[in-house]
Structure formats: C-alpha cells, structure tokens
Amino acid sequence: MSDIIDPKTLRGFRDSLPQAEVGRLEVQEKLTRVFRRFGFVPIDTPALEYAEILLGKGGGETDKQVYRFRDHGQRDVALRFDLTVPFARFMAAHVHELYLPFKRYHMAKVWRGENTQRGRYREFIQIDFDLVGADSASADFEILMIMQESFRELGVPRFRIHLSHRELFNRFLAARGLSGSYLPVLRVVDKLRKIGPDEVRAQLVELAGETSAGQMLEFVSSLDSDRETLRRVGSLLPADCPPIQRLDALWRCIEDCGLGEFFHFNPAITRGLDYYTGVVFETFLGDLPDIGSVCSGGRYNDLASLYTREKLPGVGASIGLDRLMAALEELGLAAGAATAPDVLILLLDEALLPGYHRLASALRAAGLAVEVYPEARKLAVQLKYAEKRAIPLAVIFGPEEQARGLYTLKDLRDRRSHEGLNDEALAKTAARLLRS
Amino acid sequence: MSDIIDPKTLRGFRDSLPQAEVGRLEVQEKLTRVFRRFGFVPIDTPALEYAEILLGKGGGETDKQVYRFRDHGQRDVALRFDLTVPFARFMAAHVHELYLPFKRYHMAKVWRGENTQRGRYREFIQIDFDLVGADSASADFEILMIMQESFRELGVPRFRIHLSHRELFNRFLAARGLSGSYLPVLRVVDKLRKIGPDEVRAQLVELAGETSAGQMLEFVSSLDSDRETLRRVGSLLPADCPPIQRLDALWRCIEDCGLGEFFHFNPAITRGLDYYTGVVFETFLGDLPDIGSVCSGGRYNDLASLYTREKLPGVGASIGLDRLMAALEELGLAAGAATAPDVLILLLDEALLPGYHRLASALRAAGLAVEVYPEARKLAVQLKYAEKRAIPLAVIFGPEEQARGLYTLKDLRDRRSHEGLNDEALAKTAARLLRS
C-alpha cells in the first residue's frame, strides 16, 4: 500500500476545521452587519487576473511573493496578492455602471509566497472597506467610525486607532529645507514602535544631523492630550495648513460623537512605504501591544490611475482577518463558537427510521438544530458521539417509548431524563432546557 | 496616456457587482441556515494544493482543465477544480482529531479552464454537503432532506429530486449476462434526458442488440407512480436485492415525512461517469427543464482511499451556485436583493458635520442603515445619488432646520416631507415609513 499519497497541504496553507471556521464566519457576519449599517455594499473580483493588471506594465521585475504563471492559453496570469489592486481595476471597469461616491467592502482570500519562517501564511483572508469618489473630512470620518464600530461589535477591549496625516511630516521637513531626506526619514520614523526612540534618534542623526533629528523626534512625539499635540504640530507648520484643518475637522467629529477614548493623534504614524496622500491610521490593541496594527489604512488621491483617466480619490482600511482571529483567540474572545446541534435523536430501531426523521423535521420547524444518528449502533457509541460533539440534548425513542407513544428527552449536561413527552411537549421542553 | 492598462478580466472570469453579490450572499445565508439546522458544520481548505493531491499519483496526464503550475519553490501545484478531492484529503488528514459520522458543508470557489464558448465560467462557486462515516438509509435520507429543505428555503417552485441506485442497472445487466457492456451502456442511458428515447434506443441496439436494448429501456422507464416503478424494477432483479431494500427504506421515509411530491424514483439516473456506488440523485426544476440538474450527488463507498487506509463511506451532494443563481434570476426569484441603506443624511453645511454624524450614529443604534453624503455638494447632486441607489428616506438638516433644532425627513418614494422632528421622532417616523 505504498501508493497512499500523504494528505499534506502546502507550507503556509491551512485547512480550516469546523470550530475555527464557525468562529471566522461569525466575525465576518458581525463585520458585515457593521458595513451594511453604513450603507457599504459587497463586491467580489476574480482570484486570478492578468499579471499586467496586478503588477502594472513593468511587471517584469515581479515581486517574488506573487503567484504568477502561464495558463493553458499561455496568458501571463497571477493570483491576487491584495484586494486594493483588483478594486482599482474593478472601479476603472465599472465606474460608469455604478455611482459615486461608491462604498464597498470585500472579504476574500489573497495569496503571497511569503517567508513562512516568521509565522506568516501564504493564503489569508483580507477584509477591505473603502469609500471612493470624495475627498472630505466626512468620508475620512466614516471610515474611522466603521473601524471603531467594528472593534466594538467584536467585543474587543481597549483598542485604539492611531491617526495622523501623511502630509504633516512632509510639510514640516519642507519648511526646514529638508524635503530631500523625506522618504528615508519617514522609513526610520515608521519604525518608532518597533525599535524605540533611542535607535530612531541614532538613525535620524545619521541621516539629518543632531539638530534636525531632535526637531523631528519632537515633531512626531505625542503630548498629554491629542488636542495639545495637534496644537503643537500646527504651531510648527505654516498657517492655514490643509492637513491640520482636516485633522481639526476630524477631531471635532470624534469629540462630538463621544469617541475620544478610541482615537489617538499620533504624528509618528506615517505608513512610510504606502501610497497614501492624506489621513493614515493604524489600530492597536491595548492588551496585545506586540502584535502590531490589526486594521490600517488611509486616504489616497487616485485609486485607479493605472487603468483609467478618471480621478478616483478615496479612503479605506484593511483588516487582516488571520491576525485579528489570532488576537481574539489570545484575548479569549474566540471561544464561544458552537458547532454542535441542539438535539441528537438516537437511532435505536431501524424500523422506526421514518418516525425519527419526521420528529427531526418537526423539531427543526420549531427552530431547533437536530441530527438523527445515522445508524442503529450501540447506545454507548451514539452517546459518545454526542459527548464528543458536546450536543446538549438527546431524544430516546426505543421500543419502550414506542409502546407508550411518548418520547424521553435526556439532558446530556446534567444527565437528567425528562420522560413521557409527546411531540409538542418535547419541543417545548427542549427549548426550555436550551435556554437554561 | 497610452500607458493606461485595459481594466479587463480574464475570459471566463467575472467581477461580482453589489446587486449580484448581495443576491449570492443571501442564497448562501439561507443554505447555511438549512445546513446548520441539520447539524452540518463548515470547513475550508486551501485554494492551492500539491498537484499530486488533486490529480492523484498519475498526475502526468493532467486534465487540460486544471490550472497547474510550478510555484517559487518549484513545487508542482494546482488550483482546486472541485470540493470533493480536497475534502477527501481533509478527512484523511484530520479524521482522528474529528469524529465520525462527520457532516460538513463547504461553499467555495473552484477553477476549471473550461471551454468558455458554451457559456461556462472558469471560476465558479460550489456548495457541497456530505455525511461521512455511515452507510445507511438514514444518512442517504438526511442528504435528500437537506436538498429538499434547501430548495424550499430558497422559494424555488416545482423542483423535483430524481433518485435511483447506481447498483440497480449493474445487477440487472449481470442477471442477463451483459455485465461486459456495463459502462458504455450506462453512458448511453445517462443521456436519456438530453437526446431522447429514440436516439438512446438506437445506440443501445448497436451496443447490445434489439432484444437487450428493449429490456434496458423498459428497465429505466418510469411508471405512473414511484412505488409501481420500484416494484417493477424489483421484479426484474434477484430477490432480497440490497439496492431495492435501500430504496424501499428511503421511500418509507419520504412518504412518512409527507415529501412524496418532491421526489421521483427514476431508474434512468445513473451518473454514469462518476465514482458513486449507492444512491444517486439529480434535481430538476419544473419551470426550467432545459438547464439540467441544479443539485446532484450520491453515495460513495470510500471517499479518501487515495490518502488513507481508513474506510470512509459517505453520501453527499453538490450545488452549482452559478447555475442556481441563473435559474433563480430566470424565475424572478433573485430580484429582491436590496443594496441601499434606509436613510441618507444630506450634507448641507460643512460646519454641521459632527452633528450629521452624531445623528447617523443614533439612527444606526436604532437599527437603521444610514449614510451621510460625504461632501457639501448641491442638493440636486445629493438627491440624484439617493435616487440612483434607490435610498427611500433622506434627512434634511440645513440652516432653517438648525434654527429650530428639528429635522425634516423626506420620503423619496412619494416625495412627502415630514417636518419638525426631534431625534426620537425622526427615528420613529423613519422606522414607520420603512415598514409601510
């Protein structure tokens, strides 16, 4: 029998077992409810696209992370590695049959051939939500509210959305004649959370000298209150600075809606390597500071310039579902996912099969989740199955019960039997026991 | 600007726009409710697997339909082309951490490089449900009940599940010394629905001669009632034939549960080219006879023999979601999918932004789906957006309303205004108008 194939998955790919899958689907349902409350609509795009679409015309120097190959028709194709690029292509293709502003969410798998040494997966689920077709404080705030509502709905304690504006630091450097060092400096500042202020200072000194480094570090540091930090940053920039005006407008909304505790103005958030042009944000969990941001995003000037001349400004965020699920599990918030039905009808006599299934139908119609054990195996075997699955109730209808025409309902949690029940009493007793 | 990339998808691949996506998700939610009521649990598997897993060890002669390539690590990989093979690998890998009987459903994309000329897609969603670990009438009937419940839950009128047993025809031929012609004959019979009885007869005559062809056609034809057909078929087979006993047991369940109208014993159903060994079934829509089966399946002796020595008998069925959605659309049952929120709050004055969003939050907390228009554009533009999206209600809160501290709610369907509402009255009036 050496021709058995080892049933293994590819490295970085995983099966999702029922308990995990139910938990994941519950999270997605909760997020769906939030998105729909804000008028966001779902879309989907193909997993496989032309490589040129996903990588741009210069797709020759492919990122090694992209799964790219030739299909049967020798087309150069690739699996999507995020949901932003397909969304850009989607908007360019459909903007005229849709409407603007367009607000969509998208929950789907993406694939990246990442180094799995660091616990990364090569197949994972992203959850993106974007508002396209408006450049305004209202649009920015809507995305921030959805982020806040999402974590509230999931019951995540002590989360905080760190917020800044990509232009702030840029303008600060320009006002000091330091624009040239913009990107390298941004990259260093972006590492503040990871490598700490001392190391950042050392690297900034090397890039821009002692004095400038000190000014930069002061610029990106937070004061006691967000308002104070906003004032300090504003005072270091030219008057009537639009990024400051945008942040002021956002803070008025945040305060007026009583959401101050969930937000933090943090000028060190730059998302240095991304394509953002306005507000930028990351979300940290107070109880798990080390896992990094569980929801990040920002504003971009032009989503789809690769595929259309139509200008499509937008703002959006992305949740890495796998990181979020790991966080929920670590916080003990992922445990509740129940996979068991309410009732198991024991199969004690094959001759009664139609009756078992008729009863199952009646109980399902009464709102219960019900299984019939599929074979007339020993009672111990059937009860062991119920225990393994943590099914709370079992219906016993053997020859004795059949003689009386009445069922016995057994509560497998306290092992108590409730005897002499007709159809109606059975459904009612089951519902009552499940509520208890 | 010739460097714009054409935002096209690959042939056979499609974007899913909000209306279609909402409709699809609603169908999946309804089916999920059915599956969960029967104690079935969800799983997921990777989209990408070792080609050897998906195609077996002889994977050299790859089906041209499979998307197969070398990944970065030069591994021979492929995209899954169905959900059965990954499920077999899944069971072999996890049977010892799970339990038997194991009942799972799986809704996911699969990929096949099919000829798109015939309106086929290369990326589509399958919905599979299987009960593994029992070979019994009860298990068979459970799958049949789920099929029946699924179509009932979706509101599909006049569907009928055609049911037979794969062994019947086999045993019939064996009893006549015709076993040798088994597979070719099965293939011909399987085409009965497509090519009609005359053409089937002609082909059978060629294969087995006039007399045998006549007997075969008689064997697979249906009489006035399923019970009559069962008796006729039984009379042509040796006594105590297990397939007949299984079908008898199923018909007792079908009749006892009052489901006779949804089932039809059809000995012409053979699913000739599949790996089934017991009951086999297909589902036809009375109103759309030409689209073929929308849900098919059957019993197999051994799911995972490629990957494990453990015997895993099972029974299951598969819904092709795209064909089903097309059918629902043709029957006018897919129309209801609403993508619009309940209320649009018009943005009439940027200075009032925090108030608009505070109101939106209050209305959402009252259970409404609410958007704030993201920019203070002309009223006509904002109303046109509401119309395009078919949003039923709009909140007007401009300088005039602000002076009174009260809102105006406009019903965009009958253009009536409801003025002078405070927060509470606004939520109540909106809820009342939405119910009307």
Coordinates of N, CA and C in Angstrom, one line a residue, chain B residues 15-196:
Chain B
D15 N -16.3 39.9 -12.5 CA -16.5 40.7 -11.3 C -17.9 40.4 -10.8
S16 N -18.1 40.5 -9.5 CA -19.5 40.4 -9.0 C -19.8 41.8 -8.4
L17 N -20.8 42.4 -9.1 CA -21.2 43.8 -8.7 C -22.2 43.7 -7.5
P18 N -22.4 44.8 -6.8 CA -23.1 44.7 -5.5 C -24.4 44.0 -5.5
Q19 N -25.2 44.3 -6.5 CA -26.6 43.6 -6.6 C -26.4 42.1 -6.7
A20 N -25.6 41.7 -7.6 CA -25.4 40.2 -7.7 C -24.8 39.6 -6.5
E21 N -23.8 40.4 -5.9 CA -23.1 39.9 -4.7 C -24.1 39.7 -3.5
V22 N -24.9 40.7 -3.3 CA -25.9 40.6 -2.2 C -26.8 39.4 -2.5
G23 N -27.3 39.3 -3.7 CA -28.1 38.1 -4.0 C -27.4 36.8 -3.7
R24 N -26.2 36.7 -4.1 CA -25.4 35.5 -3.9 C -25.3 35.2 -2.4
L25 N -24.9 36.3 -1.6 CA -24.7 36.1 -0.2 C -26.0 35.7 0.5
E26 N -27.1 36.2 0.0 CA -28.4 35.9 0.6 C -28.7 34.4 0.4
V27 N -28.4 33.9 -0.8 CA -28.6 32.5 -1.1 C -27.7 31.6 -0.1
Q28 N -26.5 32.0 0.0 CA -25.6 31.3 0.8 C -26.0 31.3 2.3
E29 N -26.5 32.4 2.7 CA -27.0 32.5 4.1 C -28.2 31.6 4.3
K30 N -29.1 31.6 3.4 CA -30.3 30.7 3.5 C -29.8 29.2 3.6
L31 N -28.9 28.8 2.7 CA -28.4 27.5 2.7 C -27.7 27.1 4.0
T32 N -26.9 28.1 4.5 CA -26.2 27.9 5.7 C -27.1 27.6 6.8
R33 N -28.3 28.4 6.9 CA -29.3 28.1 7.9 C -29.8 26.6 7.8
V34 N -30.0 26.2 6.6 CA -30.5 24.8 6.4 C -29.5 23.8 6.9
F35 N -28.2 24.0 6.5 CA -27.2 23.1 6.8 C -27.0 23.0 8.4
R36 N -27.0 24.2 9.0 CA -26.8 24.2 10.4 C -28.0 23.5 11.2
R37 N -29.2 23.7 10.7 CA -30.4 23.0 11.3 C -30.2 21.5 11.3
F38 N -29.4 21.0 10.3 CA -29.2 19.5 10.3 C -27.9 19.1 11.0
G39 N -27.3 20.0 11.7 CA -26.1 19.7 12.4 C -24.8 19.7 11.6
F40 N -24.9 20.2 10.3 CA -23.7 20.2 9.5 C -22.8 21.4 9.9
V41 N -21.5 21.2 9.7 CA -20.6 22.2 10.1 C -19.7 22.7 8.9
P42 N -19.3 23.9 8.9 CA -18.5 24.4 7.8 C -17.0 24.1 7.9
I43 N -16.4 23.9 6.8 CA -14.9 23.7 6.8 C -14.4 24.6 5.6
D44 N -13.1 24.8 5.6 CA -12.5 25.3 4.4 C -11.1 24.6 4.1
T45 N -10.7 24.6 2.9 CA -9.4 24.1 2.5 C -8.7 25.1 1.6
P46 N -7.4 24.9 1.4 CA -6.7 25.9 0.6 C -7.1 25.8 -0.9
A47 N -7.0 27.0 -1.5 CA -7.4 27.0 -3.0 C -6.3 26.3 -3.8
L48 N -5.0 26.4 -3.2 CA -3.9 25.8 -4.0 C -3.4 24.6 -3.2
E49 N -3.2 23.5 -3.9 CA -2.7 22.3 -3.3 C -1.6 21.6 -4.2
Y50 N -0.9 20.7 -3.6 CA 0.0 19.9 -4.4 C -0.8 19.3 -5.6
A51 N -0.2 19.3 -6.8 CA -0.9 18.7 -7.9 C -1.2 17.3 -7.7
E52 N -0.2 16.6 -7.1 CA -0.4 15.2 -6.8 C -1.6 14.9 -6.0
I53 N -1.9 15.8 -5.0 CA -3.1 15.6 -4.1 C -4.3 15.7 -5.0
L54 N -4.4 16.7 -5.8 CA -5.6 16.9 -6.6 C -5.8 16.0 -7.7
L55 N -4.7 15.5 -8.3 CA -4.8 14.7 -9.6 C -4.4 13.3 -9.4
G56 N -4.0 12.9 -8.2 CA -3.5 11.5 -8.0 C -2.1 11.4 -8.5
K57 N -1.5 10.2 -8.2 CA -0.1 10.0 -8.5 C 0.2 10.0 -10.0
G58 N -0.8 9.5 -10.8 CA -0.6 9.5 -12.2 C -0.9 10.9 -12.8
G59 N -0.6 12.0 -12.1 CA -1.0 13.3 -12.5 C -0.3 13.8 -13.7
G60 N 0.6 12.9 -14.3 CA 1.3 13.3 -15.6 C 0.3 13.7 -16.7
E61 N -0.7 12.8 -16.9 CA -1.7 13.1 -17.9 C -2.7 14.1 -17.4
T62 N -2.2 15.3 -17.1 CA -3.1 16.3 -16.5 C -4.3 16.6 -17.4
D63 N -5.4 16.7 -16.7 CA -6.6 17.2 -17.4 C -6.3 18.7 -17.8
K64 N -6.6 19.0 -19.0 CA -6.3 20.4 -19.5 C -7.1 21.4 -18.7
Q65 N -8.1 21.0 -18.1 CA -9.0 21.9 -17.4 C -8.3 22.4 -16.1
V66 N -7.3 21.8 -15.6 CA -6.8 22.1 -14.3 C -5.7 23.2 -14.4
Y67 N -5.8 24.3 -13.6 CA -4.8 25.3 -13.5 C -3.6 24.7 -12.7
R68 N -2.6 24.4 -13.3 CA -1.4 23.7 -12.7 C -0.2 24.5 -13.1
F69 N 0.7 24.7 -12.1 CA 2.0 25.4 -12.4 C 3.0 25.1 -11.3
R70 N 4.2 25.6 -11.5 CA 5.3 25.5 -10.6 C 5.3 26.8 -9.7
D71 N 5.4 26.6 -8.4 CA 5.5 27.8 -7.6 C 6.9 28.2 -7.4
H72 N 7.2 29.2 -6.5 CA 8.5 29.8 -6.3 C 9.5 28.7 -5.9
G73 N 9.0 27.7 -5.1 CA 9.9 26.7 -4.7 C 9.9 25.5 -5.6
Q74 N 9.4 25.7 -6.9 CA 9.4 24.7 -7.9 C 8.5 23.5 -7.6
R75 N 7.6 23.8 -6.6 CA 6.6 22.7 -6.3 C 5.5 22.6 -7.4
D76 N 5.1 21.4 -7.7 CA 4.1 21.2 -8.7 C 2.7 21.4 -8.0
V77 N 2.1 22.5 -8.3 CA 0.8 22.9 -7.6 C -0.3 23.1 -8.5
A78 N -1.5 23.1 -8.0 CA -2.7 23.3 -8.8 C -3.8 24.0 -8.0
L79 N -4.7 24.7 -8.7 CA -5.9 25.3 -8.1 C -6.9 24.2 -8.0
R80 N -7.7 24.1 -6.9 CA -8.7 23.0 -6.8 C -9.7 23.2 -7.9
F81 N -10.2 22.1 -8.4 CA -11.2 22.1 -9.5 C -12.5 21.6 -9.0
D82 N -12.6 21.1 -7.8 CA -13.8 20.8 -7.2 C -13.6 20.8 -5.7
L83 N -14.7 20.5 -4.9 CA -14.5 20.5 -3.4 C -14.5 19.1 -2.8
T84 N -14.6 18.1 -3.7 CA -14.7 16.7 -3.2 C -13.3 16.2 -3.0
V85 N -12.4 16.4 -3.9 CA -11.0 15.9 -3.8 C -10.3 16.6 -2.5
P86 N -10.4 17.9 -2.4 CA -9.8 18.5 -1.2 C -10.5 17.9 0.1
F87 N -11.8 17.6 0.0 CA -12.5 17.1 1.2 C -11.9 15.7 1.6
A88 N -11.7 14.9 0.5 CA -11.1 13.6 0.8 C -9.7 13.7 1.5
R89 N -8.9 14.6 1.0 CA -7.6 14.9 1.6 C -7.7 15.4 3.0
F90 N -8.7 16.3 3.2 CA -9.0 16.9 4.5 C -9.4 15.8 5.5
M91 N -10.3 14.9 5.1 CA -10.7 13.8 6.0 C -9.6 12.9 6.4
A92 N -8.7 12.5 5.4 CA -7.6 11.7 5.6 C -6.7 12.3 6.6
A93 N -6.5 13.6 6.5 CA -5.6 14.3 7.4 C -6.1 14.5 8.8
H94 N -7.4 14.7 8.9 CA -8.0 15.2 10.2 C -8.9 14.2 10.9
V95 N -9.2 13.0 10.3 CA -10.2 12.1 10.8 C -10.0 11.8 12.3
H96 N -8.7 11.8 12.7 CA -8.5 11.4 14.1 C -8.7 12.5 15.1
E97 N -8.6 13.8 14.7 CA -9.0 14.9 15.6 C -10.4 15.3 15.5
L98 N -11.1 14.7 14.5 CA -12.6 15.0 14.3 C -13.4 13.9 15.0
Y99 N -14.5 13.5 14.4 CA -15.3 12.5 14.9 C -16.1 11.9 13.7
L100 N -16.6 10.7 13.9 CA -17.5 10.1 12.8 C -18.8 9.8 13.5
P101 N -19.9 9.9 12.8 CA -20.1 10.5 11.4 C -19.7 12.0 11.4
F102 N -19.1 12.4 10.3 CA -18.7 13.8 10.2 C -19.6 14.4 9.0
K103 N -20.2 15.5 9.4 CA -21.1 16.1 8.4 C -20.6 17.5 8.1
R104 N -20.2 17.8 6.9 CA -19.7 19.1 6.6 C -20.3 19.8 5.4
Y105 N -20.3 21.1 5.4 CA -20.6 21.8 4.2 C -19.5 22.7 3.8
H106 N -19.4 23.0 2.6 CA -18.2 23.8 2.1 C -18.7 24.6 0.9
M107 N -18.6 25.9 1.0 CA -19.0 26.8 -0.1 C -17.8 27.6 -0.5
A108 N -17.3 27.4 -1.7 CA -16.0 28.0 -2.1 C -15.8 28.0 -3.6
K109 N -14.9 28.8 -4.0 CA -14.6 28.9 -5.4 C -13.8 27.7 -5.9
V110 N -14.0 27.3 -7.1 CA -13.2 26.3 -7.8 C -12.9 26.8 -9.2
W111 N -11.8 26.3 -9.8 CA -11.3 26.8 -11.1 C -11.2 25.7 -12.1
R112 N -11.7 25.9 -13.3 CA -11.5 24.9 -14.4 C -11.4 25.7 -15.7
G113 N -10.3 25.4 -16.4 CA -10.1 26.1 -17.7 C -11.0 25.6 -18.8
E114 N -12.3 25.6 -18.5 CA -13.2 25.0 -19.5 C -13.3 25.9 -20.7
N115 N -13.9 25.3 -21.8 CA -14.2 26.0 -23.0 C -15.3 27.0 -22.7
T116 N -15.0 28.3 -22.8 CA -16.0 29.3 -22.4 C -17.0 29.6 -23.5
Q117 N -16.8 28.9 -24.7 CA -17.8 29.1 -25.8 C -19.2 28.7 -25.3
R118 N -19.3 27.7 -24.5 CA -20.6 27.2 -24.1 C -21.2 27.9 -22.9
G119 N -20.7 29.2 -22.7 CA -21.3 29.9 -21.6 C -20.8 29.5 -20.2
R120 N -19.7 28.7 -20.2 CA -19.1 28.2 -19.0 C -18.2 29.2 -18.4
Y121 N -18.1 29.2 -17.1 CA -17.2 30.1 -16.4 C -16.0 29.3 -15.9
R122 N -14.8 29.9 -15.8 CA -13.6 29.2 -15.4 C -13.4 29.4 -13.9
E123 N -14.1 30.3 -13.3 CA -14.1 30.4 -11.8 C -15.6 30.4 -11.3
F124 N -15.9 29.5 -10.5 CA -17.3 29.4 -10.0 C -17.3 28.9 -8.6
I125 N -18.5 29.1 -8.0 CA -18.7 28.7 -6.6 C -19.4 27.4 -6.5
Q126 N -18.9 26.4 -5.8 CA -19.6 25.1 -5.5 C -20.0 25.1 -4.1
I127 N -21.1 24.5 -3.8 CA -21.6 24.3 -2.5 C -21.8 22.8 -2.3
D128 N -21.0 22.2 -1.4 CA -21.0 20.7 -1.2 C -21.5 20.4 0.2
F129 N -22.2 19.4 0.4 CA -22.5 18.9 1.7 C -22.5 17.4 1.7
D130 N -21.8 16.8 2.7 CA -21.5 15.4 2.7 C -21.7 14.9 4.2
L131 N -22.1 13.6 4.3 CA -22.1 12.9 5.6 C -21.2 11.7 5.4
V132 N -20.1 11.7 6.2 CA -19.1 10.7 6.0 C -19.0 9.8 7.3
G133 N -18.9 8.5 7.1 CA -18.7 7.6 8.2 C -19.9 6.7 8.5
A134 N -20.9 6.7 7.6 CA -22.0 5.8 7.8 C -22.5 5.4 6.4
D135 N -22.9 4.1 6.3 CA -23.5 3.6 5.0 C -24.9 3.2 5.5
S136 N -25.9 4.0 5.4 CA -27.2 3.7 5.9 C -28.3 4.5 5.2
A137 N -29.5 4.0 5.3 CA -30.7 4.7 4.7 C -30.8 6.0 5.3
S138 N -30.6 6.1 6.6 CA -30.8 7.3 7.4 C -29.9 8.4 6.9
A139 N -28.6 8.0 6.6 CA -27.6 9.0 6.1 C -28.1 9.5 4.7
D140 N -28.4 8.5 3.8 CA -28.9 8.9 2.5 C -30.1 9.9 2.6
F141 N -31.0 9.5 3.5 CA -32.2 10.3 3.6 C -31.9 11.7 4.1
E142 N -31.0 11.8 5.0 CA -30.6 13.1 5.5 C -30.1 14.1 4.4
I143 N -29.3 13.5 3.5 CA -28.9 14.4 2.4 C -30.0 14.8 1.5
L144 N -31.0 13.8 1.3 CA -32.1 14.1 0.4 C -33.0 15.2 1.1
M145 N -33.2 15.1 2.4 CA -34.0 16.1 3.1 C -33.3 17.5 3.1
I146 N -32.0 17.5 3.1 CA -31.3 18.8 3.1 C -31.5 19.4 1.7
M147 N -31.5 18.6 0.6 CA -31.7 19.1 -0.7 C -33.1 19.7 -0.8
Q148 N -34.1 18.9 -0.3 CA -35.5 19.3 -0.3 C -35.7 20.7 0.5
E149 N -35.1 20.7 1.7 CA -35.2 21.9 2.5 C -34.5 23.1 1.9
S150 N -33.4 22.8 1.2 CA -32.7 23.9 0.6 C -33.5 24.6 -0.5
F151 N -34.1 23.8 -1.3 CA -34.9 24.5 -2.4 C -36.2 25.1 -1.9
R152 N -36.8 24.5 -0.8 CA -37.9 25.1 -0.2 C -37.5 26.4 0.4
E153 N -36.4 26.5 1.2 CA -35.9 27.7 1.8 C -35.7 28.8 0.8
L154 N -35.2 28.4 -0.4 CA -34.9 29.4 -1.4 C -36.2 29.8 -2.2
G155 N -37.3 29.2 -1.9 CA -38.6 29.5 -2.5 C -38.7 29.1 -4.0
V156 N -37.9 28.0 -4.3 CA -37.9 27.5 -5.7 C -39.2 26.7 -5.9
P157 N -40.0 27.0 -6.9 CA -41.2 26.3 -7.1 C -40.9 25.0 -8.0
R158 N -41.7 24.0 -7.8 CA -41.8 22.9 -8.7 C -40.4 22.3 -9.0
F159 N -39.6 22.0 -7.9 CA -38.4 21.3 -8.1 C -38.6 19.8 -7.8
R160 N -37.8 18.9 -8.4 CA -38.0 17.5 -8.1 C -36.7 16.8 -8.1
I161 N -36.5 16.0 -7.1 CA -35.2 15.3 -6.9 C -35.4 13.9 -7.5
H162 N -34.7 13.6 -8.6 CA -34.8 12.3 -9.2 C -33.7 11.4 -8.6
L163 N -34.2 10.2 -8.3 CA -33.4 9.4 -7.4 C -33.3 8.0 -7.9
S164 N -32.2 7.4 -7.9 CA -32.0 5.9 -8.2 C -30.9 5.3 -7.4
H165 N -30.5 4.1 -7.7 CA -29.4 3.5 -7.1 C -28.4 3.0 -8.1
R166 N -27.2 3.3 -8.0 CA -26.2 3.0 -9.0 C -26.1 1.5 -9.3
E167 N -26.4 0.7 -8.3 CA -26.2 -0.8 -8.5 C -27.3 -1.5 -9.3
L168 N -28.5 -0.8 -9.3 CA -29.7 -1.4 -10.0 C -29.4 -1.9 -11.4
F169 N -28.9 -1.0 -12.2 CA -28.7 -1.3 -13.6 C -27.6 -2.3 -13.7
N170 N -26.5 -2.2 -12.9 CA -25.4 -3.1 -12.9 C -25.9 -4.5 -12.7
R171 N -26.8 -4.7 -11.6 CA -27.3 -6.0 -11.3 C -28.2 -6.5 -12.3
F172 N -29.0 -5.6 -12.9 CA -29.9 -6.0 -14.0 C -29.1 -6.6 -15.2
L173 N -28.0 -5.9 -15.5 CA -27.2 -6.4 -16.6 C -26.5 -7.7 -16.3
A174 N -26.0 -7.8 -15.0 CA -25.4 -9.0 -14.6 C -26.3 -10.2 -14.7
A175 N -27.6 -10.0 -14.2 CA -28.5 -11.1 -14.2 C -28.8 -11.6 -15.7
R176 N -28.5 -10.7 -16.6 CA -28.7 -11.1 -18.0 C -27.4 -11.4 -18.8
G177 N -26.3 -11.6 -18.0 CA -25.0 -11.9 -18.6 C -24.5 -10.8 -19.5
L178 N -24.9 -9.6 -19.2 CA -24.4 -8.4 -20.0 C -23.5 -7.5 -19.3
S179 N -22.9 -7.9 -18.2 CA -22.0 -7.1 -17.4 C -20.9 -6.4 -18.2
G180 N -20.5 -7.1 -19.2 CA -19.3 -6.5 -20.0 C -19.7 -5.2 -20.6
S181 N -20.9 -5.0 -21.0 CA -21.2 -3.7 -21.6 C -21.7 -2.6 -20.7
Y182 N -21.4 -2.9 -19.4 CA -21.9 -2.0 -18.3 C -21.6 -0.5 -18.5
L183 N -20.3 -0.1 -18.6 CA -20.0 1.3 -18.7 C -20.5 2.0 -19.9
P184 N -20.3 1.4 -21.1 CA -20.8 2.1 -22.3 C -22.3 2.2 -22.3
V185 N -23.0 1.2 -21.9 CA -24.5 1.2 -21.8 C -24.9 2.3 -20.8
L186 N -24.2 2.4 -19.7 CA -24.6 3.4 -18.7 C -24.5 4.8 -19.3
R187 N -23.4 5.0 -20.0 CA -23.2 6.3 -20.7 C -24.3 6.7 -21.6
V188 N -24.8 5.7 -22.3 CA -25.9 6.0 -23.2 C -27.1 6.3 -22.5
V189 N -27.5 5.5 -21.5 CA -28.7 5.7 -20.7 C -28.7 7.0 -20.0
D190 N -27.5 7.4 -19.6 CA -27.3 8.7 -18.9 C -27.8 9.9 -19.8
K191 N -27.8 9.7 -21.1 CA -28.1 10.8 -22.0 C -29.6 10.8 -22.3
L192 N -30.4 10.0 -21.7 CA -31.8 9.9 -22.0 C -32.5 11.3 -22.0
R193 N -32.2 12.0 -21.0 CA -32.8 13.4 -20.9 C -32.4 14.3 -22.0
K194 N -31.2 14.1 -22.4 CA -30.6 15.0 -23.4 C -31.0 14.7 -24.9
I195 N -30.9 13.4 -25.2 CA -31.0 13.0 -26.6 C -32.4 12.3 -26.9
G196 N -33.1 12.0 -25.8 CA -34.4 11.4 -26.1 C -34.4 9.9 -26.2

